[in-house]
Coordinates of C-alpha atoms and ligand atoms in Angstrom, one line a residue:
M50 CA 130.5 59.9 127.5
S51 CA 131.5 63.1 125.7
F52 CA 129.0 65.9 125.1
P53 CA 129.3 68.6 122.3
T54 CA 130.5 71.8 123.9
R55 CA 128.5 73.8 121.5
R56 CA 124.8 73.5 122.5
L57 CA 122.8 75.8 120.3
R58 CA 119.6 74.7 122.1
R59 CA 120.6 76.8 125.2
L60 CA 119.5 79.9 123.3
R61 CA 116.1 78.5 122.2
N62 CA 114.8 77.4 125.5
T63 CA 112.2 80.0 126.3
E64 CA 110.0 82.3 124.4
K65 CA 111.8 85.3 125.8
M66 CA 115.3 83.9 125.0
R67 CA 114.0 83.3 121.5
D68 CA 112.8 86.8 121.3
L69 CA 116.2 88.1 122.4
M70 CA 117.9 85.8 119.8
Q71 CA 115.7 86.8 116.8
E72 CA 117.9 88.1 114.0
T73 CA 115.5 89.1 111.5
I74 CA 112.5 91.4 112.1
L75 CA 109.7 91.9 109.8
T76 CA 107.3 94.9 110.3
P77 CA 104.5 96.4 108.3
S78 CA 106.9 99.2 107.4
D79 CA 108.7 96.8 105.2
F80 CA 105.7 96.4 102.9
I81 CA 104.6 98.2 99.7
C82 CA 101.0 97.3 99.1
P83 CA 99.8 96.9 95.4
V84 CA 96.7 98.8 94.5
F85 CA 94.8 98.2 91.2
V86 CA 92.6 100.9 89.9
Q87 CA 90.5 100.6 86.8
E88 CA 89.0 103.4 84.7
N89 CA 85.2 103.7 84.4
L90 CA 84.6 100.9 86.9
K91 CA 81.3 101.0 88.9
S92 CA 82.4 98.7 91.9
R93 CA 85.1 96.5 93.0
I94 CA 85.9 93.4 90.9
K95 CA 87.5 90.3 92.5
V96 CA 90.6 88.9 90.7
D97 CA 89.7 85.2 90.1
S98 CA 93.3 83.9 90.4
M99 CA 94.1 86.0 93.4
P100 CA 91.6 85.5 96.4
D101 CA 91.1 88.8 98.5
I102 CA 92.6 91.0 95.7
E103 CA 90.3 93.4 93.9
R104 CA 90.4 96.0 91.1
L105 CA 89.0 99.3 92.4
P106 CA 87.0 102.1 90.9
L107 CA 88.7 105.5 91.3
D108 CA 86.2 106.4 94.0
D109 CA 87.3 103.5 96.3
V110 CA 91.0 104.3 96.2
I111 CA 90.9 106.8 99.0
D112 CA 89.2 104.3 101.3
E113 CA 91.6 101.6 100.3
V114 CA 94.7 103.8 100.9
G115 CA 93.2 104.6 104.3
T116 CA 92.9 101.0 105.2
I117 CA 96.4 100.4 104.1
S118 CA 97.8 103.3 106.0
D119 CA 95.9 102.5 109.2
L120 CA 97.8 99.2 109.1
N121 CA 101.0 101.1 109.3
I122 CA 102.0 100.2 105.7
P123 CA 104.0 103.2 104.5
A124 CA 103.8 102.7 100.8
I125 CA 101.5 101.7 97.9
M126 CA 102.3 100.6 94.3
L127 CA 99.6 101.8 91.9
F128 CA 98.6 99.9 88.7
G129 CA 96.2 101.2 86.3
I130 CA 93.7 99.5 84.1
P131 CA 92.5 101.9 81.3
S132 CA 89.0 101.6 79.6
K133 CA 90.6 101.7 76.2
K134 CA 93.9 100.4 74.9
D135 CA 95.7 101.5 71.7
D136 CA 99.0 101.1 69.9
A137 CA 100.7 104.0 71.6
G138 CA 99.5 103.2 75.1
T139 CA 98.0 106.8 75.5
G140 CA 96.0 105.7 78.4
A141 CA 99.1 105.9 80.5
L142 CA 99.7 109.5 79.8
G143 CA 98.3 112.8 80.9
E144 CA 96.5 114.2 83.9
N145 CA 93.2 112.4 82.9
A146 CA 94.9 109.0 82.9
I147 CA 93.6 106.7 85.6
V148 CA 96.8 106.3 87.5
Q149 CA 97.5 110.1 87.4
K150 CA 93.9 110.8 88.7
A151 CA 94.4 108.3 91.5
I152 CA 97.8 109.9 92.5
T153 CA 96.3 113.3 92.6
Q154 CA 93.4 112.3 94.8
I155 CA 95.6 110.2 97.1
R156 CA 98.0 113.2 97.4
K157 CA 95.2 115.5 98.2
N158 CA 93.8 113.4 100.8
Y159 CA 96.7 112.1 102.5
G160 CA 99.7 114.5 101.9
E161 CA 102.8 112.9 103.3
K162 CA 101.1 110.2 105.1
I163 CA 101.7 107.6 102.5
V164 CA 104.6 107.0 99.9
I165 CA 102.9 106.9 96.5
M166 CA 104.7 104.6 94.1
A167 CA 103.4 103.9 90.6
D168 CA 104.2 101.3 88.0
V169 CA 105.5 102.8 84.8
C170 CA 105.0 100.4 81.9
L171 CA 103.0 100.0 78.7
C172 CA 101.6 96.6 78.8
Q173 CA 98.3 97.4 80.5
Y174 CA 97.8 100.1 78.0
T175 CA 98.9 98.8 74.6
T176 CA 96.7 96.7 72.3
S177 CA 99.7 94.3 71.9
G178 CA 100.0 93.7 75.7
H179 CA 103.7 94.2 75.3
C180 CA 105.8 96.5 77.7
G181 CA 107.1 98.6 74.8
H182 CA 106.0 99.8 71.4
V183 CA 105.9 97.1 68.6
K184 CA 107.8 97.7 65.5
G185 CA 107.6 94.9 62.9
N186 CA 107.9 91.7 65.0
S187 CA 109.9 93.2 67.8
I188 CA 109.7 95.6 70.7
D189 CA 111.4 98.9 69.9
N190 CA 113.6 99.9 72.8
D191 CA 114.4 103.5 72.2
S192 CA 111.0 104.8 71.2
S193 CA 109.6 102.8 74.3
I194 CA 112.0 104.4 76.8
A195 CA 110.9 107.9 75.5
T196 CA 107.3 107.1 76.3
L197 CA 108.2 105.5 79.7
A198 CA 110.0 108.9 80.4
N199 CA 106.8 110.8 79.6
I200 CA 104.7 108.5 81.7
A201 CA 107.1 109.1 84.6
V202 CA 106.9 113.0 84.2
S203 CA 103.1 112.9 83.9
Q204 CA 102.9 110.8 87.1
A205 CA 105.4 113.3 88.8
K206 CA 103.1 116.1 87.8
A207 CA 100.3 114.4 89.6
G208 CA 102.4 114.1 92.7
V209 CA 104.0 110.7 92.7
D210 CA 106.9 110.0 95.2
V211 CA 108.5 107.2 93.4
V212 CA 108.1 105.8 89.8
S213 CA 108.6 102.2 89.2
P214 CA 109.5 101.2 85.7
S215 CA 108.8 97.6 85.0
A216 CA 109.2 97.5 81.2
M217 CA 112.7 96.0 81.2
M218 CA 113.8 98.3 78.3
D219 CA 117.5 99.2 78.2
G220 CA 118.2 102.7 79.4
Q221 CA 114.8 103.1 81.0
V222 CA 116.2 104.4 84.3
F223 CA 118.5 106.9 82.5
A224 CA 115.8 108.3 80.2
I225 CA 113.3 108.7 83.2
R226 CA 115.9 110.2 85.4
A227 CA 116.8 112.8 82.7
A228 CA 113.3 113.6 81.9
L229 CA 112.2 114.0 85.6
D230 CA 115.3 116.3 86.3
D231 CA 114.6 118.3 83.1
A232 CA 111.0 118.8 84.2
G233 CA 112.2 119.9 87.7
F234 CA 111.2 116.7 89.5
T235 CA 114.6 116.0 91.1
N236 CA 113.0 114.7 94.2
V237 CA 111.0 112.0 92.5
G238 CA 112.7 108.7 93.0
I239 CA 113.0 105.7 90.9
M240 CA 112.5 102.2 92.0
S241 CA 113.3 100.0 88.9
H242 CA 112.3 96.4 88.4
S243 CA 116.0 96.0 87.8
A244 CA 116.1 92.2 87.6
K245 CA 112.8 91.3 86.5
H246 CA 112.7 87.8 85.3
R247 CA 110.8 86.1 82.4
S248 CA 108.6 84.3 84.8
S249 CA 105.4 82.2 84.8
F250 CA 104.8 83.5 88.3
Y251 CA 103.3 86.6 86.7
S252 CA 100.3 84.8 85.2
P253 CA 97.7 85.8 87.8
F254 CA 98.8 89.4 87.5
R255 CA 97.8 89.3 83.9
D256 CA 94.3 88.5 84.9
A257 CA 94.4 91.3 87.5
A258 CA 95.8 94.0 85.2
E259 CA 94.8 92.7 81.7
C260 CA 98.2 92.8 80.4
A261 CA 99.0 89.4 78.8
P262 CA 101.0 89.8 75.5
K263 CA 98.7 89.2 72.5
F264 CA 101.5 87.7 70.5
G265 CA 104.9 86.0 71.5
D266 CA 106.1 86.5 75.1
R267 CA 108.5 88.7 77.1
R268 CA 111.6 86.8 76.5
S269 CA 113.3 89.5 74.3
Y270 CA 113.3 91.9 77.3
Q271 CA 113.0 90.1 80.6
V272 CA 116.0 88.3 82.2
P273 CA 116.1 84.5 81.7
Y274 CA 115.8 82.9 85.1
T275 CA 118.9 80.6 84.2
N276 CA 121.2 83.7 84.4
A277 CA 122.3 85.1 87.7
R278 CA 125.3 87.1 86.4
E279 CA 123.1 88.7 83.8
A280 CA 120.6 89.6 86.5
L281 CA 123.3 91.3 88.6
R282 CA 124.5 93.1 85.5
E283 CA 121.0 94.6 85.2
V284 CA 121.1 95.7 88.7
E285 CA 124.6 97.3 88.2
T286 CA 123.3 99.1 85.0
D287 CA 120.4 100.6 86.9
I288 CA 122.7 101.8 89.5
N289 CA 124.9 103.3 87.0
E290 CA 121.9 105.1 85.3
G291 CA 120.9 106.6 88.7
V292 CA 118.3 104.4 90.1
D293 CA 117.3 105.0 93.9
I294 CA 116.0 101.5 94.8
V295 CA 116.7 98.3 92.9
M296 CA 114.3 95.4 92.7
I297 CA 114.6 91.7 92.3
K298 CA 111.6 90.0 90.9
P299 CA 109.9 87.5 91.6
A300 CA 111.1 87.0 95.2
L301 CA 110.8 83.6 96.5
A302 CA 112.5 81.6 93.7
Y303 CA 115.2 84.4 93.5
L304 CA 116.4 84.6 97.2
D305 CA 119.9 83.9 95.9
L306 CA 119.8 87.1 93.9
I307 CA 118.4 89.2 96.6
A308 CA 121.2 88.1 98.8
E309 CA 123.9 88.6 96.3
T310 CA 122.5 92.1 95.4
K311 CA 122.6 93.1 98.9
K312 CA 126.1 91.9 99.4
R313 CA 127.5 93.3 96.2
F314 CA 125.9 96.8 96.0
N315 CA 125.2 99.5 98.5
V316 CA 121.8 100.5 97.4
P317 CA 118.3 99.9 99.0
V318 CA 117.1 96.5 97.7
S319 CA 113.4 95.7 97.2
A320 CA 111.9 92.3 96.3
Y321 CA 108.6 91.8 94.5
S322 CA 106.7 88.8 95.8
V323 CA 104.6 88.4 92.6
S324 CA 101.1 87.2 91.9
G325 CA 101.9 83.7 91.4
E326 CA 103.7 83.4 94.7
Y327 CA 100.6 84.7 96.3
A328 CA 98.2 82.5 94.3
L329 CA 100.2 79.3 95.1
V330 CA 99.9 80.0 98.9
K331 CA 96.3 81.1 98.7
G332 CA 95.2 78.2 96.6
A333 CA 96.8 75.7 98.9
A334 CA 95.4 77.4 102.0
I335 CA 91.9 77.4 100.7
Q336 CA 92.2 73.7 100.3
G337 CA 93.4 73.5 103.8
W338 CA 96.7 72.0 102.7
V339 CA 99.0 74.4 104.4
P340 CA 98.6 76.7 107.6
E341 CA 98.1 80.0 105.8
K342 CA 99.4 82.5 108.4
E343 CA 102.5 80.4 109.2
I344 CA 103.4 80.0 105.6
I345 CA 103.0 83.6 104.8
H346 CA 105.1 84.6 107.8
E347 CA 107.8 82.1 106.8
I348 CA 107.8 83.3 103.1
L349 CA 108.0 87.0 103.9
Y350 CA 110.6 86.5 106.7
S351 CA 112.7 84.6 104.2
I352 CA 112.6 87.5 101.7
K353 CA 113.6 89.8 104.5
R354 CA 116.4 87.5 105.7
A355 CA 117.7 87.1 102.3
G356 CA 118.5 90.9 102.3
A357 CA 115.4 92.8 101.1
D358 CA 115.0 96.1 102.7
M359 CA 111.4 96.3 101.5
M360 CA 109.0 94.2 99.6
V361 CA 106.1 94.6 97.3
T362 CA 103.6 92.0 98.4
Y363 CA 99.9 91.1 97.9
F364 CA 99.9 89.8 101.5
A365 CA 100.8 93.2 102.8
K366 CA 97.4 94.0 104.4
Q367 CA 96.9 90.4 105.7
A368 CA 100.5 90.1 107.0
A369 CA 100.3 93.6 108.6
K370 CA 97.3 92.5 110.7
F371 CA 99.2 89.3 111.8
L372 CA 102.2 91.2 112.7
Q373 CA 100.3 93.5 114.8
E374 CA 98.4 90.6 116.6
S375 CA 101.5 88.7 117.4
K376 CA 104.9 87.7 116.0
Ligands
LIG172 C1 104.1 94.5 83.7 C2 104.2 93.9 85.1 C3 104.0 92.6 85.4 C4 104.1 92.5 86.8 C5 104.3 93.8 87.2 N1 104.4 94.6 86.1 C6 103.6 91.4 84.5 C7 104.5 91.1 83.4 O1 105.6 91.5 83.2 O2 104.0 90.2 82.6 C8 103.9 91.2 87.5 C9 103.5 91.4 88.8 C10 102.9 90.1 89.4 O3 102.9 89.0 88.8 O4 102.5 90.3 90.6 N2 104.8 95.5 83.4

């Protein structure tokens, strides 16, 4: 009888041996935790389609960031929900805008203890719910990037570390970099939603942030999920425009692009495990159809294994707790 000479099971025999052989390590320091803050809100509101996720009043933000930071999560991603929307999206601008107020308070309370990232987009702030300014029947690119640059500068004035444009307008990274530098914010970084796909996985987020488009959809600016080369061209373009961190979004259905981006480009790669990815797991777990903790581990580990250096995930707090308890 002949035996295979290669016996991979040798290295799986004991728990310590498995520890020794583990290739991918996930830690809370890989996470960026989303935080939703709503203007003029009295108390926290649950997001129906995202169990355990809430919109916070400004007064609760400091507490929340404390909880996140105590879990050794190094960064947050702020999203704002304004009390009023208008055509220009003015609720995103100025020191009295909700996100800028949150940034100011967090910076004042936590100094360098947390990396403050903030979403730079228009869809939460415009009556149209689109990520740029509407002109006729379309979304006007160049006036939109001028506004996105203004938003970035006003967040920088409030003390943001990293701005995160998610509008998928052409030239947004260049416009933001130029405006930040002109205003003296050479140290503020840009993490662009570089390859943000037109995805149905965002639908729960639209509940969370009230940003569903009132007409049409986002196909004229987000990347089609059929086009991997186009997605990589978006990444390359952002790098050429001076981005600091690129992002692939969503994560789980796009692991090929995370891996390819990591292989092709020498920049930090982030992945956004989006609201729909969260909702699918939570929904099934609530029914008792999948083991929640194990599924979350497997998904987040797979994003890391694919090549993400960091990930924005709604599981951040929950997973950070698991990771501290055990592997
Ligand atoms: C909007 C924005 C969206 C998300 C992040 N920023 C929604 C969209 O493009 O429709 C989605 C995030 C998620 O689903 O978790 N600029």
